[in-house]
PDB file of C-alpha atoms in Angstrom:
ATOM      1  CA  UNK A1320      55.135  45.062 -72.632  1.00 40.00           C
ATOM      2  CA  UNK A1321      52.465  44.649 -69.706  1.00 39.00           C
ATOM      3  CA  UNK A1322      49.509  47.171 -69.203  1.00 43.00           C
ATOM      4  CA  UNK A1323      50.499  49.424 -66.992  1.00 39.00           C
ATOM      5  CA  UNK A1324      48.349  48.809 -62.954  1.00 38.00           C
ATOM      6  CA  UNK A1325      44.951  50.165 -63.721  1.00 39.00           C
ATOM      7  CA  UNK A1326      44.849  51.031 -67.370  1.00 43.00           C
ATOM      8  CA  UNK A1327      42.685  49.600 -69.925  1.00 46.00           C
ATOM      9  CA  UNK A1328      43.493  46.631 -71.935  1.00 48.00           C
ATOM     10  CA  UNK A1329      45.328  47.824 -75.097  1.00 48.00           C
ATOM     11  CA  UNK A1330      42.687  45.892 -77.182  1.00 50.00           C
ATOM     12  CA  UNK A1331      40.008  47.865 -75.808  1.00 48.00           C
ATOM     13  CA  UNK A1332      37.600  50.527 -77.166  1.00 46.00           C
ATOM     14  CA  UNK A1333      38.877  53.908 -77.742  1.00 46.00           C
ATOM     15  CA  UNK A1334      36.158  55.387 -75.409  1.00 41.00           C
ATOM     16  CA  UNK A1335      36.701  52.570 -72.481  1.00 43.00           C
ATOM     17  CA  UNK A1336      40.643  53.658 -72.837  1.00 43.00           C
ATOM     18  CA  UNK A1337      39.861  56.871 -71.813  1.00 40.00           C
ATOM     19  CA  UNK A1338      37.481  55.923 -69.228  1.00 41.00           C
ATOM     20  CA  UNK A1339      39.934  53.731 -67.963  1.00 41.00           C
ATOM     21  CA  UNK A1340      42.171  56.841 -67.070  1.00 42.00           C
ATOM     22  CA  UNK A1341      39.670  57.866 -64.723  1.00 41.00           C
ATOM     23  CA  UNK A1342      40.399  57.155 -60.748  1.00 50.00           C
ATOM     24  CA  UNK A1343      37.651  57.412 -58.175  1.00 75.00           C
ATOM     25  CA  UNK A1344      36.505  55.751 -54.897  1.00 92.00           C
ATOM     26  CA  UNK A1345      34.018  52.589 -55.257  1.00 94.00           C
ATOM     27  CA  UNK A1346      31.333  54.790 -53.792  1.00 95.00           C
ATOM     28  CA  UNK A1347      31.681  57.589 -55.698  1.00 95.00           C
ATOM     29  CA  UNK A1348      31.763  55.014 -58.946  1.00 95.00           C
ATOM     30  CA  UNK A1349      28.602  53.414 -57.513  1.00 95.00           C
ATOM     31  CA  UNK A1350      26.861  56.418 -56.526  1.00 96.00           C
ATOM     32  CA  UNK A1351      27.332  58.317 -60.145  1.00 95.00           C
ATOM     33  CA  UNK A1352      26.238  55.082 -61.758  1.00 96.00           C
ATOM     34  CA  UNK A1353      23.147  54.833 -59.248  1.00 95.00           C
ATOM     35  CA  UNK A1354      22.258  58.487 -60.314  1.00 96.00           C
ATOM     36  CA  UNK A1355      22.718  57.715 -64.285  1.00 96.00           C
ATOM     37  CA  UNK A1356      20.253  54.946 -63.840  1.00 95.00           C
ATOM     38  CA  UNK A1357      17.806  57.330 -61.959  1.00 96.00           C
ATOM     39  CA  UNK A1358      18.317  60.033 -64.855  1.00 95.00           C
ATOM     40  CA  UNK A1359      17.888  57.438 -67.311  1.00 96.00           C
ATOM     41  CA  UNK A1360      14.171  56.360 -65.490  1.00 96.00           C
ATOM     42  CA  UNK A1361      12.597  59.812 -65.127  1.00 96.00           C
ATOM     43  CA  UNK A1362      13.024  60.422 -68.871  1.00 95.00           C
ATOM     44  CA  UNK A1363      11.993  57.393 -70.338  1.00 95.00           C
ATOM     45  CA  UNK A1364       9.051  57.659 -67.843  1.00 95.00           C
ATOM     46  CA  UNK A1365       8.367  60.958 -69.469  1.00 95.00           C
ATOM     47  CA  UNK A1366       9.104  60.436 -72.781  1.00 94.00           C
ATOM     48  CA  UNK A1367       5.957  61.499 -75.063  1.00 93.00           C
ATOM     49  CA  UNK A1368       5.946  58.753 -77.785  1.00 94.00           C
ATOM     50  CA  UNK A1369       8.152  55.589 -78.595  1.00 95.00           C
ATOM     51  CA  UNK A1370      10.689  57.417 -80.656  1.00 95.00           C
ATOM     52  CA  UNK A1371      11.471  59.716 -78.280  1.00 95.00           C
ATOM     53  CA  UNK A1372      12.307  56.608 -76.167  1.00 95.00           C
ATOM     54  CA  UNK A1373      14.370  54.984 -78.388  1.00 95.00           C
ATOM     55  CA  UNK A1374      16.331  58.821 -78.369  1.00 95.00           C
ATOM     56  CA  UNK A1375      16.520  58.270 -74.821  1.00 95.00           C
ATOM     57  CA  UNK A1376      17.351  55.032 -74.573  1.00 94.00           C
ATOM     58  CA  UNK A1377      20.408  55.523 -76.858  1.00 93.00           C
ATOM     59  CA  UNK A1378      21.352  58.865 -75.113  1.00 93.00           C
ATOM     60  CA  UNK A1379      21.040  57.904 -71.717  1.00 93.00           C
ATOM     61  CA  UNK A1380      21.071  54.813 -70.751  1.00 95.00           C
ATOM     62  CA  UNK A1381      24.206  53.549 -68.487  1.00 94.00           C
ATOM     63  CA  UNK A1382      25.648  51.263 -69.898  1.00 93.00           C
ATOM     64  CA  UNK A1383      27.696  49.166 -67.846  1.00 92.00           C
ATOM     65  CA  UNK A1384      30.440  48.923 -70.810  1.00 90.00           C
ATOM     66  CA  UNK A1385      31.034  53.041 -69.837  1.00 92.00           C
ATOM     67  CA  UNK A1386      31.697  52.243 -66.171  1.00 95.00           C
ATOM     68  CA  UNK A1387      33.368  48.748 -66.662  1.00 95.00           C
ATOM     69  CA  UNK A1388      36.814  50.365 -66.481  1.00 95.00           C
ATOM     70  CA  UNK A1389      36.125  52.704 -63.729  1.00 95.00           C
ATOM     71  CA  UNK A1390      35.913  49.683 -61.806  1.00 96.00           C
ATOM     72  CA  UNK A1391      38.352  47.926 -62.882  1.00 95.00           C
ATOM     73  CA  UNK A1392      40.595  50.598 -62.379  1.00 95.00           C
ATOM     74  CA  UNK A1393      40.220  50.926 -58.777  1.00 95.00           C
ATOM     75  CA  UNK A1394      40.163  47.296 -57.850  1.00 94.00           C
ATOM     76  CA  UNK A1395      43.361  47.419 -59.678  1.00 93.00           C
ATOM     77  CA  UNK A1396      44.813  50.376 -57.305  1.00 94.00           C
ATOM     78  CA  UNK A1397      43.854  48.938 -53.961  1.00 93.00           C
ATOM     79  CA  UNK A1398      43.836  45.648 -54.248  1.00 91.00           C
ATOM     80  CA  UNK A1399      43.715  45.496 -50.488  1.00 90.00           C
ATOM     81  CA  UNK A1400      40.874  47.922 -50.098  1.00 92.00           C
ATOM     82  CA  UNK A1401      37.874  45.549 -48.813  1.00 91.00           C
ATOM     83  CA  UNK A1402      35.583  47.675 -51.859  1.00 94.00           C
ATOM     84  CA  UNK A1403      38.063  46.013 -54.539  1.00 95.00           C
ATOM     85  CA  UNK A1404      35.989  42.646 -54.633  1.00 95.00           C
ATOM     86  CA  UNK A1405      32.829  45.034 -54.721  1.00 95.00           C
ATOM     87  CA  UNK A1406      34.263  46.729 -57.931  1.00 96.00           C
ATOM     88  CA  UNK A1407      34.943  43.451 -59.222  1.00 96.00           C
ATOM     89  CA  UNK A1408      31.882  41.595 -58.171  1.00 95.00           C
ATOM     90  CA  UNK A1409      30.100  45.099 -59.905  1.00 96.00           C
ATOM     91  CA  UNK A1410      31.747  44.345 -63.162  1.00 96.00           C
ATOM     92  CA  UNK A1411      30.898  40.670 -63.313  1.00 95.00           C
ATOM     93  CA  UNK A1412      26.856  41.212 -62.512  1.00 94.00           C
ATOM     94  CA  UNK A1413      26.958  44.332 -64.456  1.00 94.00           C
ATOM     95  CA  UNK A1414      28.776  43.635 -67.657  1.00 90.00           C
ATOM     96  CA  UNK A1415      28.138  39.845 -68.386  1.00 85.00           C
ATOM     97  CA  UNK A1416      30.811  39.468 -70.808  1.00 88.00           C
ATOM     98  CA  UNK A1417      34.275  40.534 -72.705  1.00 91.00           C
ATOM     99  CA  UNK A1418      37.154  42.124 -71.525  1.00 93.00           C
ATOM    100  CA  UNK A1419      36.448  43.569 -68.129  1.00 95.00           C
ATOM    101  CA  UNK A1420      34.264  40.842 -67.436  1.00 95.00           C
ATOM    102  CA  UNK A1421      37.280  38.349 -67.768  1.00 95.00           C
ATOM    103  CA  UNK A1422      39.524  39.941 -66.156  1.00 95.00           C
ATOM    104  CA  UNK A1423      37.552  40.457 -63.446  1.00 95.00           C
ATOM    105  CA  UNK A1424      36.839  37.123 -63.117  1.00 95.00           C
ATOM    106  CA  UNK A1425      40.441  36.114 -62.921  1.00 95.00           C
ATOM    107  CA  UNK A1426      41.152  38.592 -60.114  1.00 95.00           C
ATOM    108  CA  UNK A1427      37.780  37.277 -57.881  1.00 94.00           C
ATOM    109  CA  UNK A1428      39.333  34.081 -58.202  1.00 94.00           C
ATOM    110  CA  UNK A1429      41.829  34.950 -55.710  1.00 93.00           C
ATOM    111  CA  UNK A1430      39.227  36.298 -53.120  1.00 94.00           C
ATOM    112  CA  UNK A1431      37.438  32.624 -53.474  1.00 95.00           C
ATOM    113  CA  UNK A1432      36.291  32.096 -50.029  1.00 94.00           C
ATOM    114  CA  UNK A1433      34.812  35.363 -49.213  1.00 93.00           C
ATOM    115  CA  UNK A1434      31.369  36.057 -48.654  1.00 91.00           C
ATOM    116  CA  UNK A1435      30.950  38.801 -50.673  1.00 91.00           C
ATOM    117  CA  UNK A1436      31.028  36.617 -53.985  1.00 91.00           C
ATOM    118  CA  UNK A1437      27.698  35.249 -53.032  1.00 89.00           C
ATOM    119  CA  UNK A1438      26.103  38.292 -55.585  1.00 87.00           C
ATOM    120  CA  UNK A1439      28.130  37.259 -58.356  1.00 93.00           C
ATOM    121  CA  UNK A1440      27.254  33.238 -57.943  1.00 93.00           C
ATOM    122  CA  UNK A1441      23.490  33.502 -59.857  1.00 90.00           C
ATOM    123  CA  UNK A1442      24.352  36.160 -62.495  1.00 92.00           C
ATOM    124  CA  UNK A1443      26.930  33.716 -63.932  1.00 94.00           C
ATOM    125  CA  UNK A1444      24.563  31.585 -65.224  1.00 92.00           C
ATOM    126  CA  UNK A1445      23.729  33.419 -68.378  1.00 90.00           C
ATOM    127  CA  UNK A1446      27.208  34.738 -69.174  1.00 90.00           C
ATOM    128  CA  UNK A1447      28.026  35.810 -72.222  1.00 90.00           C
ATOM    129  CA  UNK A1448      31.427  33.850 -70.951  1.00 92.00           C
ATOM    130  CA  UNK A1449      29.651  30.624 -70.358  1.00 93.00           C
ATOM    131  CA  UNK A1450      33.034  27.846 -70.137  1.00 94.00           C
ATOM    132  CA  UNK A1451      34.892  30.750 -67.516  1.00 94.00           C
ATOM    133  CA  UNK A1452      31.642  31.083 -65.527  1.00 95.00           C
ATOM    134  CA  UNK A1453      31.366  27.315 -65.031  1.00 95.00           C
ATOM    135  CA  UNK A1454      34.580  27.271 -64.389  1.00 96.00           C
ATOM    136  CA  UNK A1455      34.431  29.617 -61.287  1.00 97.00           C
ATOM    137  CA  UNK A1456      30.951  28.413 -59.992  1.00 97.00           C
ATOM    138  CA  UNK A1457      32.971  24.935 -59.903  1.00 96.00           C
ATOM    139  CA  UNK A1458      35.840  26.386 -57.914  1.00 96.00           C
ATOM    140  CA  UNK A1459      33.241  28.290 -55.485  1.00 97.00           C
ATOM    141  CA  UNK A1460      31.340  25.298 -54.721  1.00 96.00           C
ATOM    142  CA  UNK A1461      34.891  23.493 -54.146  1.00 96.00           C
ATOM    143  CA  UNK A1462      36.722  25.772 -52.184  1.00 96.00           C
ATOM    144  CA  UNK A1463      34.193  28.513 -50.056  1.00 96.00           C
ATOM    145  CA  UNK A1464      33.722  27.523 -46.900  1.00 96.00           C
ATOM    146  CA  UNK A1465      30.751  29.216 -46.484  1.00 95.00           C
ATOM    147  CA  UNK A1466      27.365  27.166 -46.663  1.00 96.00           C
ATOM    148  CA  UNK A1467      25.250  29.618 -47.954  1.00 95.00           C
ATOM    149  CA  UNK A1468      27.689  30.558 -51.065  1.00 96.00           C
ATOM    150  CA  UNK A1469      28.553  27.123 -51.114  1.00 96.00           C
ATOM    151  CA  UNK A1470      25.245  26.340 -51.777  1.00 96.00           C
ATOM    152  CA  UNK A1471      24.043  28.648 -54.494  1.00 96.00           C
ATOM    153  CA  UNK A1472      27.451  27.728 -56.136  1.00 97.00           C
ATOM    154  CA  UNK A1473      26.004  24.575 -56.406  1.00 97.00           C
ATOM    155  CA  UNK A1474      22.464  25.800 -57.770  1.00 97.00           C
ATOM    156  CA  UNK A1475      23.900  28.069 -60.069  1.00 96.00           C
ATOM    157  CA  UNK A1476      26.444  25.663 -61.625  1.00 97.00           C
ATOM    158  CA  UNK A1477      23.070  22.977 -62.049  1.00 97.00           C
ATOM    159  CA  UNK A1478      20.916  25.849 -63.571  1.00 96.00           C
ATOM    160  CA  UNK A1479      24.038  27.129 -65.940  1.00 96.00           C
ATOM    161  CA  UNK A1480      24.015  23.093 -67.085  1.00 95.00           C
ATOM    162  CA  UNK A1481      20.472  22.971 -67.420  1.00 95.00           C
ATOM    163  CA  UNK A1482      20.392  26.019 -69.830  1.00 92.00           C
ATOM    164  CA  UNK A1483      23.123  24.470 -72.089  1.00 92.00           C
ATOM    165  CA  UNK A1484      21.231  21.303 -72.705  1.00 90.00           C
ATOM    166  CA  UNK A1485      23.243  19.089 -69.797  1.00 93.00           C
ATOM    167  CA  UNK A1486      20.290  17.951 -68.022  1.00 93.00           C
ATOM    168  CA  UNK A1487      21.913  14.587 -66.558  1.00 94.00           C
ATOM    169  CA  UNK A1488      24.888  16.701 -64.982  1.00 96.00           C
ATOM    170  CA  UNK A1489      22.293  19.722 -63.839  1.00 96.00           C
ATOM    171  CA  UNK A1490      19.984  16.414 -62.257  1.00 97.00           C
ATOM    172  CA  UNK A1491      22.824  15.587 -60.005  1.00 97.00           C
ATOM    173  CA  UNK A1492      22.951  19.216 -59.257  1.00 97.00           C
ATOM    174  CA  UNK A1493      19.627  20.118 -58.419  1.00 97.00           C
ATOM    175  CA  UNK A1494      19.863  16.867 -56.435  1.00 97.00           C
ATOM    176  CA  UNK A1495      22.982  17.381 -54.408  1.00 97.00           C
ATOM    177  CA  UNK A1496      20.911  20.868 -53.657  1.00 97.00           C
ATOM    178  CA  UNK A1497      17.713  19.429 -52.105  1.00 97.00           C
ATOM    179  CA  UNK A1498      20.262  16.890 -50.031  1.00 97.00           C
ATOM    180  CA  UNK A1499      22.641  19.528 -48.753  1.00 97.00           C
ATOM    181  CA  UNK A1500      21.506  22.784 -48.881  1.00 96.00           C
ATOM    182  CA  UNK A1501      17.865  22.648 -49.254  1.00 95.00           C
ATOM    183  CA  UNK A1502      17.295  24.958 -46.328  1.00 96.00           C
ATOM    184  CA  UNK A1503      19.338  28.186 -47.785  1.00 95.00           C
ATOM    185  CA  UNK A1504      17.156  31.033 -48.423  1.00 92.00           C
ATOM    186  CA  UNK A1505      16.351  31.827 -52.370  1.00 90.00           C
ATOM    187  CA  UNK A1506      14.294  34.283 -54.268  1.00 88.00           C
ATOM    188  CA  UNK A1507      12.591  31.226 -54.904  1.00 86.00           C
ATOM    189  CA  UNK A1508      11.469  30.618 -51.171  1.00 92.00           C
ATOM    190  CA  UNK A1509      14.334  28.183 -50.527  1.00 96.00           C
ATOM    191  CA  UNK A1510      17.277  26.513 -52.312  1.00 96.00           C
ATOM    192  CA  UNK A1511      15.096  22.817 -52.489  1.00 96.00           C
ATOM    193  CA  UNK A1512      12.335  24.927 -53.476  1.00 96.00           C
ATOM    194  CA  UNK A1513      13.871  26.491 -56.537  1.00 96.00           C
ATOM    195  CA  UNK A1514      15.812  22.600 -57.167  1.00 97.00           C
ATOM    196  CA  UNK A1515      12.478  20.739 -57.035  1.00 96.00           C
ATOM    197  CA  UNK A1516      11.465  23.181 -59.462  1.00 95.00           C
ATOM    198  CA  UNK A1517      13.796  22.911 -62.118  1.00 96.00           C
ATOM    199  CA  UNK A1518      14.068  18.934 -61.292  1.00 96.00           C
ATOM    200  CA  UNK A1519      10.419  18.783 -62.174  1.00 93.00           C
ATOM    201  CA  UNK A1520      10.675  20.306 -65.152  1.00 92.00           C
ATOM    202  CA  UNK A1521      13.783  18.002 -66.316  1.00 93.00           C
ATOM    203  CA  UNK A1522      12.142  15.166 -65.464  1.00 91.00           C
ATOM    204  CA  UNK A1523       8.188  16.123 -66.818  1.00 88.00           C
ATOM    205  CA  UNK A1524       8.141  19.352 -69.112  1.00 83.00           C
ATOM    206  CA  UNK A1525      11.671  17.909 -71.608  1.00 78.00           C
ATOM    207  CA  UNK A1526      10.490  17.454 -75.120  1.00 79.00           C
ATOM    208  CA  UNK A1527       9.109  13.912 -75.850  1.00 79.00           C
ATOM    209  CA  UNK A1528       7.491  13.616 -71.922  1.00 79.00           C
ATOM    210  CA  UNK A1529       4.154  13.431 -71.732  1.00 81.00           C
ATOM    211  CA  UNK A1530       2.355  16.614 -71.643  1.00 80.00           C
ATOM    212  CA  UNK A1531       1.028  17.157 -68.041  1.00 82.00           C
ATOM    213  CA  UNK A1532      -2.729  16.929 -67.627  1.00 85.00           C
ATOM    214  CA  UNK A1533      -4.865  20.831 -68.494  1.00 86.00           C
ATOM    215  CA  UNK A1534      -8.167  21.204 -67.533  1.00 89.00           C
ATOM    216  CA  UNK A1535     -10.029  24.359 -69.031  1.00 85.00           C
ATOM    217  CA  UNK A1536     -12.751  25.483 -71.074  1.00 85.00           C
ATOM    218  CA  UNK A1537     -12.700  26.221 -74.705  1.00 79.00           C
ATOM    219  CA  UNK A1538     -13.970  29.289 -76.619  1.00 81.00           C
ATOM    220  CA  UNK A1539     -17.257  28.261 -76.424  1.00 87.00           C
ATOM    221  CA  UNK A1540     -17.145  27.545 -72.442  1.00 88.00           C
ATOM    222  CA  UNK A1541     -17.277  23.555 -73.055  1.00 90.00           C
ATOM    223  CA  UNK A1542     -14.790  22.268 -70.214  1.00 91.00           C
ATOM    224  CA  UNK A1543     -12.408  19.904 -71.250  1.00 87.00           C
ATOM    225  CA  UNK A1544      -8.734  17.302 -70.654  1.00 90.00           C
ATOM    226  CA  UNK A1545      -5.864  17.483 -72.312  1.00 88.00           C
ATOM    227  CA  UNK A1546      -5.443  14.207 -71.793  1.00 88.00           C
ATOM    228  CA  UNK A1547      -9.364  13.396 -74.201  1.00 87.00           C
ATOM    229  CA  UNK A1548      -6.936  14.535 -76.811  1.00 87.00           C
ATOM    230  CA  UNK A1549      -4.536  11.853 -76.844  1.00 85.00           C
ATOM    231  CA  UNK A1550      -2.915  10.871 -79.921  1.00 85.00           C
ATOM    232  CA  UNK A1551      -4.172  13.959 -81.548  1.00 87.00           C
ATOM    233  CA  UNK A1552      -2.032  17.236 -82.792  1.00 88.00           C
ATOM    234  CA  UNK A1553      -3.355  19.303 -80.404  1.00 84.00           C
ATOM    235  CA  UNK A1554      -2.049  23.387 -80.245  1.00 84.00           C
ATOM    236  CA  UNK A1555      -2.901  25.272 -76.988  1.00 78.00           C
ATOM    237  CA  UNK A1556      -2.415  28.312 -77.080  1.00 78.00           C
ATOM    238  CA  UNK A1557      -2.282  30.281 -73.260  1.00 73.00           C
ATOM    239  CA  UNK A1558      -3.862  33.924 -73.094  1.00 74.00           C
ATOM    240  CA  UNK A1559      -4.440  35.905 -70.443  1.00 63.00           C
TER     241      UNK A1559
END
């Protein structure tokens, strides 16, 4: 038999089944998380000594695995509620992996060419569900008609490449970026500026390239090349 609409998978912890019995309004979810997190901060920020904390940091910290369910719960309910993709798109940034996590993923998949999956785009590339989350950021780029989501589908599904060692595939990527969407605002500056980035590094910083060219001074205030080195072991070590 079927989970019942809303309840938490049968497979799940004992404490997220109970959690999952829970019903509330997306604000009221976000707001009571928003307020954990602030508890959380003003204690650690006053905590005396490192153990204390750790104490805290066990005690109070949200963790997104407590709340998981919550969400899913109401994006369940009201599936037609505009705040359902929120609670899902707060699950998928939030928790990263496992149960929730997938099975939010499977629901945003039928809200593919909204806008509002633009948050979720970036924080898929270091899923703990790496194969579904390339999956989806290939299906975004495909089918949202949006140029802006569109676009960081695009990024995202390079830099989620580049992290797993497919730096021919993540190339084209970071390519397609700078040819198409190069103009889209990032965190970065701009979507070329963030793809030039990682491009450069692909093509210069890989293991077996040629270290780029450091000019300092030594211990003893002697300036020097990394390049007067050549054919040498050399170890640099950066301090600041």
């Amino acid at each position: 038999a079927q989970d019942a609409p809303g309840a938490a998978p049968k497979d799940a912890p004992q404490e997220q089944q109970a959690a999952g019995k829970l019903t509330a309004t997306y604000d009221s979810l976000f707001i009571e998380y928003q307020g954990a997190q602030r508890n959380f901060s003003a204690a650690y920020q006053a905590a005396k000594d490192d153990a204390e904390r750790r104490k805290i940091l066990e005690e109070k910290y949200p963790q997104p695995d407590k709340f998981a369910p919550r969400f899913a719960e109401f994006a369940e309910k009201n599936p037609n509620d505009p705040k359902a993709i929120d609670a899902l798109a707060w699950i998928i940034t939030n928790a990263r992996q496992g149960l929730y996590f997938k099975q939010a993923l499977r629901q945003l998949e039928d809200h593919i060419q909204s806008e509002k999956i633009a948050p979720v785009v970036q924080s898929l590339v270091y899923s703990g569900e790496p194969e579904m989350a390339a999956r989806f950021l290939q299906k975004v780029a495909e089918e949202n008609p949006r140029r802006e989501v569109k676009g960081a589908a695009v990024y995202a599904l390079a830099d989620h490449r580049m992290n797993r060692g497919r730096q021919a595939e993540a190339e084209k990527g970071f390519e397609e970026v700078v040819e198409k969407y190069g103009d889209i605002k990032h965190y970065r500056g701009t979507l070329a500026d963030a793809a030039k980035a990682q491009l450069h590094e692909i093509r210069n910083l890989a293991v077996g390239k040629p270290a780029p060219e450091i000019e300092g001074e030594d211990v003893d205030g002697k300036k020097f090349k990394l390049s007067e080195y050549r054919g040498k072991v050399v170890v640099l070590d950066f301090w600041g």
